[in-house]
Amino acid sequence: SFNRTEYLDPESRRVSYQTWTLMNTLASGLVAEGKVEHAKRVMNKVLANMPERNYSIRDTVEKYHAMVTLYSLNEPEKANMLAKASTKFLGSELQFLASLDKQAHESRIEEIRFAGTLLNSFREEAMKNKQTGIVADIDNIFKSVEAKLGAG
């Protein structure tokens, strides 16, 4: 099954990303129209059939959008599942980037900022939805890489 595979080739990753994007757009549109049950069905279908795994920082963008929609649908457990997996991935990416030398930090500053901005977006949404455990996990990620990466 597509959602349980250990490895996705680049084309499959592209299809996965686009599918997450389309399903998030559809679900948030349904929410905006007040069709909550339809939106829940869409989100349940995407969660059951699409890979949760993040292969790149960009993948976490769609997981963030799905998390926001799931919170709006009063599905905090499902939203938290995506948030935990995505913030753990972002934390790992930042840890890796933080382990590099200063010259590498400078050459990859946009990637570092993008990951940090996304992590902060997850934090803000978790805070808004009173998910203090996720907020604490994200704060710990920031603390663990802050000194190595500096304020930049």
Short mmCIF file of C-alpha atoms in Angstrom, two decimals:
data_model
loop_
_atom_site.label_atom_id
_atom_site.label_comp_id
_atom_site.label_asym_id
_atom_site.label_seq_id
_atom_site.Cartn_x
_atom_site.Cartn_y
_atom_site.Cartn_z
CA SER A 1 0.00 0.00 0.00
CA PHE A 2 1.16 3.52 -0.86
CA ASN A 3 0.95 4.73 2.73
CA ARG A 4 3.01 1.86 4.17
CA THR A 5 5.89 1.68 1.73
CA GLU A 6 9.40 2.08 3.11
CA TYR A 7 10.70 4.04 0.13
CA LEU A 8 9.14 6.41 -2.37
CA ASP A 9 10.98 7.29 -5.57
CA PRO A 10 11.07 11.00 -6.53
CA GLU A 11 8.04 10.73 -8.84
CA SER A 12 5.96 9.00 -6.16
CA ARG A 13 7.02 11.66 -3.66
CA ARG A 14 5.86 14.36 -6.08
CA VAL A 15 2.49 12.61 -6.51
CA SER A 16 2.19 12.21 -2.73
CA TYR A 17 2.94 15.89 -2.12
CA GLN A 18 0.45 17.02 -4.77
CA THR A 19 -2.20 14.69 -3.38
CA TRP A 20 -1.71 16.04 0.15
CA THR A 21 -1.99 19.56 -1.32
CA LEU A 22 -5.21 18.77 -3.21
CA MET A 23 -6.83 16.99 -0.26
CA ASN A 24 -5.92 19.82 2.12
CA THR A 25 -7.37 22.36 -0.29
CA LEU A 26 -10.54 20.31 -0.71
CA ALA A 27 -10.99 19.73 3.03
CA SER A 28 -10.39 23.36 4.00
CA GLY A 29 -12.84 24.45 1.27
CA LEU A 30 -15.44 22.06 2.63
CA VAL A 31 -14.88 23.44 6.15
CA ALA A 32 -15.35 26.98 4.82
CA GLU A 33 -18.67 25.87 3.26
CA GLY A 34 -19.77 24.33 6.56
CA LYS A 35 -19.58 20.78 5.21
CA VAL A 36 -17.75 19.43 8.24
CA GLU A 37 -18.64 15.74 7.79
CA HIS A 38 -17.48 15.81 4.17
CA ALA A 39 -14.22 17.45 5.25
CA LYS A 40 -13.72 14.78 7.94
CA ARG A 41 -14.19 12.05 5.34
CA VAL A 42 -11.61 13.67 3.06
CA MET A 43 -9.09 13.99 5.89
CA ASN A 44 -9.69 10.42 7.08
CA LYS A 45 -9.18 9.17 3.53
CA VAL A 46 -5.90 11.07 3.10
CA LEU A 47 -4.63 9.91 6.50
CA ALA A 48 -5.51 6.29 5.70
CA ASN A 49 -4.05 6.24 2.20
CA MET A 50 -1.22 8.74 1.92
CA PRO A 51 2.28 8.41 3.34
CA GLU A 52 2.77 10.25 6.62
CA ARG A 53 6.53 10.16 6.25
CA ASN A 54 8.30 13.40 5.49
CA TYR A 55 11.08 13.14 2.92
CA SER A 56 11.91 16.82 2.82
CA ILE A 57 11.26 20.00 4.77
CA ARG A 58 8.75 20.96 2.07
CA ASP A 59 6.65 17.86 2.88
CA THR A 60 5.97 19.24 6.35
CA VAL A 61 4.18 22.25 4.84
CA GLU A 62 1.26 20.06 3.75
CA LYS A 63 1.28 18.21 7.08
CA TYR A 64 0.99 21.63 8.76
CA HIS A 65 -2.04 22.51 6.61
CA ALA A 66 -3.61 19.13 7.38
CA MET A 67 -2.99 19.69 11.11
CA VAL A 68 -4.74 23.09 10.98
CA THR A 69 -7.72 21.54 9.21
CA LEU A 70 -7.88 18.63 11.64
CA TYR A 71 -7.87 20.99 14.63
CA SER A 72 -10.71 22.95 12.99
CA LEU A 73 -12.60 19.66 12.63
CA ASN A 74 -12.14 18.92 16.34
CA GLU A 75 -9.79 16.02 15.59
CA PRO A 76 -6.91 16.89 17.93
CA GLU A 77 -5.51 13.34 18.17
CA LYS A 78 -5.06 13.12 14.40
CA ALA A 79 -3.71 16.68 14.24
CA ASN A 80 -1.24 15.93 17.03
CA MET A 81 -0.07 12.76 15.28
CA LEU A 82 0.88 14.80 12.20
CA ALA A 83 2.37 17.58 14.31
CA LYS A 84 4.56 15.21 16.30
CA ALA A 85 5.90 13.39 13.24
CA SER A 86 6.51 16.62 11.33
CA THR A 87 8.12 18.56 14.16
CA LYS A 88 10.34 15.58 14.96
CA PHE A 89 11.43 15.53 11.31
CA LEU A 90 12.04 19.30 11.31
CA GLY A 91 13.98 18.94 14.56
CA SER A 92 16.17 16.25 13.00
CA GLU A 93 16.81 18.42 9.96
CA LEU A 94 17.75 21.39 12.16
CA GLN A 95 19.98 19.16 14.31
CA PHE A 96 21.78 18.03 11.17
CA LEU A 97 22.14 21.58 9.88
CA ALA A 98 23.33 22.73 13.31
CA SER A 99 26.03 20.03 13.26
CA LEU A 100 27.61 21.56 10.17
CA ASP A 101 30.32 24.19 10.32
CA LYS A 102 29.67 27.93 10.20
CA GLN A 103 30.38 28.17 6.48
CA ALA A 104 27.76 25.49 5.78
CA HIS A 105 25.28 27.38 7.99
CA GLU A 106 25.78 30.46 5.83
CA SER A 107 25.35 28.54 2.58
CA ARG A 108 22.17 26.86 3.85
CA ILE A 109 20.66 29.82 5.70
CA GLU A 110 17.43 29.77 3.66
CA GLU A 111 16.87 26.10 4.47
CA ILE A 112 17.55 26.76 8.16
CA ARG A 113 15.15 29.71 8.21
CA PHE A 114 12.46 27.77 6.34
CA ALA A 115 12.65 24.87 8.81
CA GLY A 116 12.62 27.27 11.77
CA THR A 117 9.66 29.20 10.39
CA LEU A 118 7.69 26.00 9.81
CA LEU A 119 8.52 24.73 13.28
CA ASN A 120 7.31 28.02 14.72
CA SER A 121 4.07 27.75 12.68
CA PHE A 122 3.45 24.29 14.16
CA ARG A 123 4.16 25.77 17.61
CA GLU A 124 1.70 28.65 17.16
CA GLU A 125 -1.07 26.35 15.95
CA ALA A 126 -0.44 23.90 18.81
CA MET A 127 -0.49 26.80 21.28
CA LYS A 128 -3.75 28.11 19.82
CA ASN A 129 -5.25 24.64 20.32
CA LYS A 130 -3.86 24.24 23.86
CA GLN A 131 -1.55 21.35 22.93
CA THR A 132 1.09 22.11 25.56
CA GLY A 133 3.02 18.87 25.07
CA ILE A 134 3.69 19.69 21.43
CA VAL A 135 4.61 23.27 22.32
CA ALA A 136 7.11 21.97 24.91
CA ASP A 137 8.60 19.51 22.40
CA ILE A 138 9.09 22.31 19.87
CA ASP A 139 10.60 24.61 22.51
CA ASN A 140 13.08 21.84 23.32
CA ILE A 141 14.03 21.53 19.65
CA PHE A 142 14.65 25.27 19.44
CA LYS A 143 16.74 25.22 22.63
CA SER A 144 18.84 22.31 21.40
CA VAL A 145 19.86 24.01 18.15
CA GLU A 146 19.80 27.67 19.17
CA ALA A 147 23.38 27.96 20.43
CA LYS A 148 24.85 26.10 17.44
CA LEU A 149 22.93 28.09 14.85
CA GLY A 150 23.03 31.49 16.54
CA ALA A 151 20.34 34.10 16.14
CA GLY A 152 20.60 34.22 12.30
#
